[in-house]
Amino acid sequence: MSVPPSPIQALAQRQLDAYNRGDLDAFCACYHPQVQVLEADGSVDIEGMEDFRPRYAGLWTDYREVKASVPQRLAHGAHCVDLEHWSRVEAETGERQGGTVLVRYTLREGLIGTVQFLD
């Protein structure tokens, strides 16, 4: 018998699916209006949807084949940590890029309120 995903796990999956489709509206709909994106050291990189949306819109403009996979996801309470493999191709040069990162998501008022990239 499988256990249904927690709210933060479900949101993490929804945003991943939207990311892989290149669906900016569905992607942003998973995030709180006051979302914070943190660097590994805890410093704020992006604050609020007014900064978040254009940053990710640029990702799908500047790159093609933007994809990510999550072979492992851990969750506890309001937190979820994904082991994420990402790849993309620079639109202008055709250069393929990729890597692996840990991403921590924290629930806030029913949406993803904090994202932290731990590389």
Short mmCIF file of C-alpha atoms in Angstrom, two decimals:
data_model
loop_
_atom_site.label_atom_id
_atom_site.label_comp_id
_atom_site.label_asym_id
_atom_site.label_seq_id
_atom_site.Cartn_x
_atom_site.Cartn_y
_atom_site.Cartn_z
CA MET A 1 0.00 0.00 0.00
CA SER A 2 1.50 3.33 -1.04
CA VAL A 3 1.29 6.45 1.07
CA PRO A 4 -0.10 9.54 -0.69
CA PRO A 5 2.40 12.37 -1.08
CA SER A 6 2.46 15.13 1.52
CA PRO A 7 1.42 18.64 0.38
CA ILE A 8 5.04 19.73 -0.10
CA GLN A 9 5.89 16.55 -2.02
CA ALA A 10 2.87 17.07 -4.29
CA LEU A 11 3.89 20.69 -4.95
CA ALA A 12 7.51 19.69 -5.62
CA GLN A 13 6.27 17.19 -8.20
CA ARG A 14 3.81 19.64 -9.80
CA GLN A 15 6.48 22.29 -10.22
CA LEU A 16 8.92 19.69 -11.62
CA ASP A 17 6.35 18.52 -14.17
CA ALA A 18 5.63 22.13 -15.20
CA TYR A 19 9.38 22.87 -15.41
CA ASN A 20 9.89 19.92 -17.74
CA ARG A 21 6.97 21.04 -19.93
CA GLY A 22 8.28 24.63 -20.02
CA ASP A 23 4.94 25.81 -18.62
CA LEU A 24 5.82 29.05 -16.83
CA ASP A 25 2.28 29.72 -15.57
CA ALA A 26 1.84 26.25 -14.05
CA PHE A 27 5.37 26.42 -12.61
CA CYS A 28 4.81 29.80 -10.93
CA ALA A 29 1.38 28.69 -9.63
CA CYS A 30 3.19 26.29 -7.27
CA TYR A 31 5.00 29.14 -5.49
CA HIS A 32 3.91 31.62 -2.83
CA PRO A 33 3.68 35.28 -3.98
CA GLN A 34 6.46 36.11 -1.47
CA VAL A 35 8.67 33.15 -2.47
CA GLN A 36 12.32 33.30 -1.48
CA VAL A 37 15.06 31.51 -3.39
CA LEU A 38 18.14 31.02 -1.25
CA GLU A 39 21.73 30.22 -2.12
CA ALA A 40 23.50 27.37 -0.29
CA ASP A 41 24.83 29.82 2.33
CA GLY A 42 21.31 31.08 3.09
CA SER A 43 21.67 34.41 1.27
CA VAL A 44 18.58 35.53 -0.68
CA ASP A 45 18.92 35.31 -4.46
CA ILE A 46 15.29 35.95 -5.45
CA GLU A 47 12.53 37.50 -3.35
CA GLY A 48 8.91 37.67 -4.43
CA MET A 49 7.07 36.59 -7.56
CA GLU A 50 7.98 39.88 -9.28
CA ASP A 51 11.61 38.67 -9.33
CA PHE A 52 10.94 34.92 -9.55
CA ARG A 53 8.78 34.85 -12.68
CA PRO A 54 11.10 36.85 -14.98
CA ARG A 55 14.13 34.82 -13.87
CA TYR A 56 12.50 31.56 -14.86
CA ALA A 57 10.94 33.03 -18.02
CA GLY A 58 14.50 33.86 -19.08
CA LEU A 59 15.57 30.28 -18.51
CA TRP A 60 13.17 29.00 -21.17
CA THR A 61 14.10 31.89 -23.48
CA ASP A 62 17.87 31.47 -23.24
CA TYR A 63 17.92 27.65 -23.24
CA ARG A 64 16.16 24.76 -24.91
CA GLU A 65 15.70 21.18 -23.80
CA VAL A 66 15.39 22.41 -20.20
CA LYS A 67 14.82 19.26 -18.15
CA ALA A 68 15.24 17.91 -14.64
CA SER A 69 14.73 14.55 -12.99
CA VAL A 70 14.44 13.67 -9.33
CA PRO A 71 15.57 10.12 -8.56
CA GLN A 72 15.29 10.71 -4.83
CA ARG A 73 12.96 12.85 -2.71
CA LEU A 74 12.80 13.03 1.07
CA ALA A 75 10.11 14.83 3.01
CA HIS A 76 9.39 15.63 6.62
CA GLY A 77 6.68 17.98 7.80
CA ALA A 78 6.73 21.18 5.76
CA HIS A 79 10.08 20.34 4.10
CA CYS A 80 11.06 18.37 1.04
CA VAL A 81 14.57 17.77 -0.32
CA ASP A 82 15.10 16.61 -3.90
CA LEU A 83 18.23 15.17 -5.44
CA GLU A 84 17.89 16.79 -8.84
CA HIS A 85 19.71 16.06 -12.09
CA TRP A 86 19.29 18.96 -14.52
CA SER A 87 20.23 19.59 -18.13
CA ARG A 88 19.72 22.24 -20.76
CA VAL A 89 21.12 23.42 -24.07
CA GLU A 90 22.15 27.05 -24.56
CA ALA A 91 19.97 28.39 -27.38
CA GLU A 92 22.64 30.59 -28.93
CA THR A 93 25.67 28.27 -28.85
CA GLY A 94 24.14 24.79 -28.62
CA GLU A 95 26.35 24.07 -25.60
CA ARG A 96 24.90 21.33 -23.39
CA GLN A 97 24.99 21.98 -19.65
CA GLY A 98 23.98 19.85 -16.71
CA GLY A 99 24.65 18.86 -13.16
CA THR A 100 23.28 17.60 -9.89
CA VAL A 101 21.99 19.67 -6.99
CA LEU A 102 20.06 19.21 -3.77
CA VAL A 103 16.99 21.43 -3.65
CA ARG A 104 15.09 22.10 -0.42
CA TYR A 105 11.47 23.25 -0.61
CA THR A 106 9.51 24.58 2.36
CA LEU A 107 5.74 24.92 2.49
CA ARG A 108 4.18 28.32 3.23
CA GLU A 109 0.42 28.84 3.29
CA GLY A 110 -0.21 25.89 0.97
CA LEU A 111 2.44 26.80 -1.62
CA ILE A 112 6.21 26.57 -1.92
CA GLY A 113 7.48 29.49 0.14
CA THR A 114 11.22 28.86 0.21
CA VAL A 115 13.58 27.16 -2.22
CA GLN A 116 17.24 26.60 -1.34
CA PHE A 117 19.83 25.21 -3.73
CA LEU A 118 22.44 23.15 -1.91
CA ASP A 119 25.33 22.38 -4.23
#
